[in-house]
Amino acid sequence: MSEKVIELVHLQKQFGENTVLRDINLSVSKGEVLSIIGASGSGKSTMLRCINLLETPTSGQILYHGKDITGHDMNLSQYRAKVGMVFQSFNLFSNMTALNNCITGQVSVLKRSREEAEAIAMKYLERVGMAPYINARPSQLSGGQKQRVAIARALAMEPEALLFDEPTSALDPQMVGEVLDVMRSLAEDGLTMIVVTHEMAFARDVSSNVVFMSGGVICEEGKPHDIFENPQNPKTREFLTRFLDSHRGNY
Amino acid sequence: MSFLNDVVNIVIKYYPNLLDGVGNTMLIALIGTVAGLVIGLLTGVVRTAPLSKNAVLRVLHKILNAVIAVYVEIFRGTPMMVQAMVIYWGYAFATGGSTLPLIPSGILIVSINTGAYMAEIVRGGIISIDKGQFEGAMSIGMTHSQTMLKVIIPQVMRNILPSVSNEFVINIKDTSVLNVIGVTELYYFAGIIKRQSFETFQTYLVVCVIYFILTFTVTRLLRWVERKLDGNDSYVIFGSQSDSAAEIRISREA
């Protein structure tokens, strides 16, 4: 097994009295694509948001190359530049063009020159097929286009790993395809990815590992083939059966 | 038509005074609104900033928040005419008789008063921005101040522009209360003209029309700025035929 990029150790998250994550242990290696599946409310998104410290864990550790990032001495800004995130609701800066969305972070955080940042931004906008739309503002783009720009924005930081929080859940079926195609090609290029998703076909075909979560705990973890063809945990079985029933033909 | 004659005569005879008044009114209202907006932005950013993990900074931040809250309540809760008297004569009292120059006093009073309103307008503008904008910026490593400067404030400025124009219009009209300390704005000159011409109604009618022209022009102008800022709803694909900036080259084979 190659080097571990991100590791969660006894991670716990509570919102007041409500425990959302209990004792999560998980690790992601370089080049791995990890899909996290499970019903809504099972803690998938919260876990992902903890990894980027958009939520502060109640207890436990988040290790980045073996170093705990929940400590105060950690430079959060530099860490987040290394571990990017793509959101369900895109969260593009609505006051900027697609191009500037991809430039701002590079200039502010990585201290790249404007010219260098623009060249890199163009490279990744081309990569996601959004080069003709560089001067469009987010309000002028469709959902799928917005999400591709958001992916380009994250890629422009040249991160080590990318977190995807249900990136296709707000899109119609045709747009889902264009976004998944981009993600598929990133996976083929060896980018380390953690993907929270309801796209079972993507989880099965693209990921190297799949985690099934329920009630704030990891119920089952394994190769996609094993999880989808031969789930061991009854909860996984129930989830997949119900999912297949409602999505017959799509899977 | 002696009434119309009276009105026209007032304009002709006293137009240097009227212009003087318009100039001072607009100067005080414009600088007062801009300075008020700056106060509003500063206080808004301070009040919406997350508390520091450092205990000392956290206490200082809370004290600053309390000071701002007191400032806003006092200056929103008392009439500007009274504020003008208290500040102008308060300074005279404290210094044993010396007074501040009048126009700068007027600008100071309008700025502080507007700042109290702008503080709330800006705060409302900042908290109305979708949380996702902050998260998007955080997710690529931008700090809170970078996020504020590059992402949030530009959006806040656009969103609060209607309220800011509203404040500007209010200030054009409300500078008239500064005549209580003798600032030579438009309303002050109206009093002088009335006393010289003995034509009270005609004088104030002229001044009334001038105020309306000022506020109407400013409103239209700022509405135009808003439309400019919003730009197009649709997007012309970069380099396509409908992109006027695109260069179309036609070459002919020899």
Tab-separated table of N, CA, C and O in Angstrom, chain B residues 164-210:
chain	number	residue	atom	x	y	z
B	164	VAL	N	-27.957	52.562	-0.035
B	164	VAL	CA	-26.999	53.666	0.016
B	164	VAL	C	-27.543	54.870	-0.736
B	164	VAL	O	-27.457	56.010	-0.257
B	165	SER	N	-28.169	54.640	-1.909
B	165	SER	CA	-28.752	55.788	-2.619
B	165	SER	C	-29.867	56.405	-1.786
B	165	SER	O	-30.043	57.624	-1.775
B	166	ASN	N	-30.602	55.551	-1.106
B	166	ASN	CA	-31.652	56.046	-0.227
B	166	ASN	C	-31.075	56.979	0.844
B	166	ASN	O	-31.591	58.064	1.088
B	167	GLU	N	-29.964	56.556	1.455
B	167	GLU	CA	-29.306	57.385	2.466
B	167	GLU	C	-28.819	58.702	1.869
B	167	GLU	O	-28.893	59.757	2.506
B	168	PHE	N	-28.315	58.631	0.651
B	168	PHE	CA	-27.820	59.832	-0.018
B	168	PHE	C	-28.961	60.830	-0.202
B	168	PHE	O	-28.834	62.021	0.116
B	169	VAL	N	-30.091	60.327	-0.683
B	169	VAL	CA	-31.256	61.193	-0.889
B	169	VAL	C	-31.717	61.787	0.435
B	169	VAL	O	-32.002	62.993	0.540
B	170	ILE	N	-31.761	60.962	1.468
B	170	ILE	CA	-32.151	61.453	2.799
B	170	ILE	C	-31.186	62.555	3.248
B	170	ILE	O	-31.605	63.591	3.779
B	171	ASN	N	-29.887	62.341	2.992
B	171	ASN	CA	-28.903	63.338	3.421
B	171	ASN	C	-29.042	64.654	2.676
B	171	ASN	O	-28.852	65.722	3.265
B	172	ILE	N	-29.359	64.598	1.375
B	172	ILE	CA	-29.554	65.847	0.625
B	172	ILE	C	-30.652	66.663	1.298
B	172	ILE	O	-30.529	67.875	1.497
B	173	LYS	N	-31.723	65.990	1.687
B	173	LYS	CA	-32.839	66.702	2.318
B	173	LYS	C	-32.515	67.107	3.758
B	173	LYS	O	-32.813	68.209	4.195
B	174	ASP	N	-31.873	66.192	4.495
B	174	ASP	CA	-31.687	66.420	5.930
B	174	ASP	C	-30.547	67.368	6.278
B	174	ASP	O	-30.436	67.797	7.430
B	175	THR	N	-29.693	67.706	5.293
B	175	THR	CA	-28.685	68.727	5.590
B	175	THR	C	-29.379	70.024	5.953
B	175	THR	O	-28.782	70.899	6.575
B	176	SER	N	-30.670	70.153	5.573
B	176	SER	CA	-31.403	71.395	5.883
B	176	SER	C	-31.447	71.671	7.386
B	176	SER	O	-31.516	72.828	7.792
B	177	VAL	N	-31.370	70.607	8.208
B	177	VAL	CA	-31.412	70.863	9.659
B	177	VAL	C	-30.126	71.533	10.160
B	177	VAL	O	-30.092	72.077	11.256
B	178	LEU	N	-29.066	71.502	9.344
B	178	LEU	CA	-27.799	72.086	9.792
B	178	LEU	C	-27.872	73.603	9.888
B	178	LEU	O	-26.961	74.249	10.402
B	179	ASN	N	-28.984	74.196	9.373
B	179	ASN	CA	-29.123	75.654	9.499
B	179	ASN	C	-29.186	76.080	10.960
B	179	ASN	O	-28.910	77.224	11.276
B	180	VAL	N	-29.510	75.116	11.865
B	180	VAL	CA	-29.577	75.497	13.294
B	180	VAL	C	-28.222	75.926	13.849
B	180	VAL	O	-28.150	76.671	14.815
B	181	ILE	N	-27.131	75.405	13.249
B	181	ILE	CA	-25.826	75.879	13.713
B	181	ILE	C	-25.242	76.891	12.736
B	181	ILE	O	-24.112	77.337	12.883
B	182	GLY	N	-26.029	77.232	11.701
B	182	GLY	CA	-25.599	78.288	10.784
B	182	GLY	C	-24.792	77.832	9.584
B	182	GLY	O	-24.113	78.635	8.943
B	183	VAL	N	-24.866	76.544	9.241
B	183	VAL	CA	-24.174	76.071	8.037
B	183	VAL	C	-24.884	76.644	6.813
B	183	VAL	O	-26.106	76.585	6.714
B	184	THR	N	-24.122	77.203	5.893
B	184	THR	CA	-24.715	77.893	4.755
B	184	THR	C	-25.117	76.943	3.642
B	184	THR	O	-24.597	76.991	2.538
B	185	GLU	N	-26.072	76.043	3.963
B	185	GLU	CA	-26.591	75.160	2.905
B	185	GLU	C	-27.848	75.786	2.317
B	185	GLU	O	-28.224	76.895	2.692
B	186	LEU	N	-28.500	75.064	1.434
B	186	LEU	CA	-29.608	75.628	0.662
B	186	LEU	C	-30.715	76.217	1.538
B	186	LEU	O	-31.183	77.330	1.299
B	187	TYR	N	-31.107	75.500	2.560
B	187	TYR	CA	-32.212	75.971	3.396
B	187	TYR	C	-31.844	77.245	4.154
B	187	TYR	O	-32.683	78.121	4.356
B	188	TYR	N	-30.597	77.355	4.549
B	188	TYR	CA	-30.114	78.548	5.234
B	188	TYR	C	-30.269	79.767	4.325
B	188	TYR	O	-30.739	80.819	4.750
B	189	PHE	N	-29.909	79.599	3.047
B	189	PHE	CA	-30.040	80.703	2.098
B	189	PHE	C	-31.503	81.053	1.867
B	189	PHE	O	-31.848	82.215	1.639
B	190	ALA	N	-32.375	80.032	1.913
B	190	ALA	CA	-33.808	80.311	1.750
B	190	ALA	C	-34.264	81.320	2.800
B	190	ALA	O	-35.015	82.260	2.488
B	191	GLY	N	-33.786	81.131	4.029
B	191	GLY	CA	-34.144	82.058	5.105
B	191	GLY	C	-33.679	83.474	4.800
B	191	GLY	O	-34.431	84.449	4.984
B	192	ILE	N	-32.473	83.605	4.300
B	192	ILE	CA	-31.922	84.928	3.966
B	192	ILE	C	-32.732	85.587	2.852
B	192	ILE	O	-33.117	86.758	2.947
B	193	ILE	N	-33.013	84.798	1.812
B	193	ILE	CA	-33.753	85.344	0.670
B	193	ILE	C	-35.150	85.802	1.114
B	193	ILE	O	-35.620	86.866	0.720
B	194	LYS	N	-35.784	84.967	1.960
B	194	LYS	CA	-37.123	85.315	2.456
B	194	LYS	C	-37.105	86.649	3.192
B	194	LYS	O	-37.951	87.510	2.972
B	195	ARG	N	-36.100	86.830	4.029
B	195	ARG	CA	-36.045	88.058	4.818
B	195	ARG	C	-35.769	89.293	3.955
B	195	ARG	O	-36.158	90.393	4.297
B	196	GLN	N	-35.096	89.068	2.826
B	196	GLN	CA	-34.806	90.213	1.951
B	196	GLN	C	-35.960	90.512	1.008
B	196	GLN	O	-36.250	91.659	0.699
B	197	SER	N	-36.623	89.467	0.515
B	197	SER	CA	-37.652	89.669	-0.515
B	197	SER	C	-39.054	89.806	0.074
B	197	SER	O	-39.966	90.280	-0.612
B	198	PHE	N	-39.245	89.386	1.306
B	198	PHE	CA	-40.570	89.335	1.940
B	198	PHE	C	-41.552	88.467	1.168
B	198	PHE	O	-42.749	88.649	1.252
B	199	GLU	N	-41.062	87.551	0.358
B	199	GLU	CA	-41.956	86.671	-0.403
B	199	GLU	C	-41.715	85.230	0.062
B	199	GLU	O	-41.021	84.448	-0.589
B	200	THR	N	-42.318	84.914	1.197
B	200	THR	CA	-42.015	83.646	1.853
B	200	THR	C	-42.398	82.436	1.001
B	200	THR	O	-41.590	81.555	0.735
B	201	PHE	N	-43.669	82.406	0.552
B	201	PHE	CA	-44.143	81.246	-0.204
B	201	PHE	C	-43.321	81.053	-1.476
B	201	PHE	O	-42.831	79.950	-1.763
B	202	GLN	N	-43.108	82.114	-2.232
B	202	GLN	CA	-42.384	82.018	-3.493
B	202	GLN	C	-40.967	81.476	-3.266
B	202	GLN	O	-40.488	80.613	-4.001
B	203	THR	N	-40.328	81.996	-2.210
B	203	THR	CA	-38.959	81.567	-1.913
B	203	THR	C	-38.885	80.066	-1.633
B	203	THR	O	-38.078	79.348	-2.219
B	204	TYR	N	-39.773	79.613	-0.726
B	204	TYR	CA	-39.689	78.196	-0.356
B	204	TYR	C	-40.157	77.285	-1.475
B	204	TYR	O	-39.724	76.138	-1.573
B	205	LEU	N	-41.020	77.787	-2.346
B	205	LEU	CA	-41.426	76.995	-3.504
B	205	LEU	C	-40.218	76.757	-4.406
B	205	LEU	O	-39.965	75.629	-4.858
B	206	VAL	N	-39.442	77.803	-4.644
B	206	VAL	CA	-38.241	77.666	-5.474
B	206	VAL	C	-37.283	76.648	-4.849
B	206	VAL	O	-36.790	75.728	-5.509
B	207	VAL	N	-37.048	76.790	-3.552
B	207	VAL	CA	-36.128	75.888	-2.853
B	207	VAL	C	-36.643	74.444	-2.904
B	207	VAL	O	-35.884	73.496	-3.116
B	208	CYS	N	-37.960	74.314	-2.754
B	208	CYS	CA	-38.582	72.985	-2.799
B	208	CYS	C	-38.300	72.309	-4.145
B	208	CYS	O	-37.904	71.139	-4.200
B	209	VAL	N	-38.503	73.065	-5.228
B	209	VAL	CA	-38.268	72.512	-6.563
B	209	VAL	C	-36.790	72.127	-6.719
B	209	VAL	O	-36.460	71.070	-7.263
B	210	ILE	N	-35.897	72.984	-6.209
B	210	ILE	CA	-34.457	72.677	-6.323
B	210	ILE	C	-34.128	71.373	-5.599
B	210	ILE	O	-33.443	70.505	-6.144
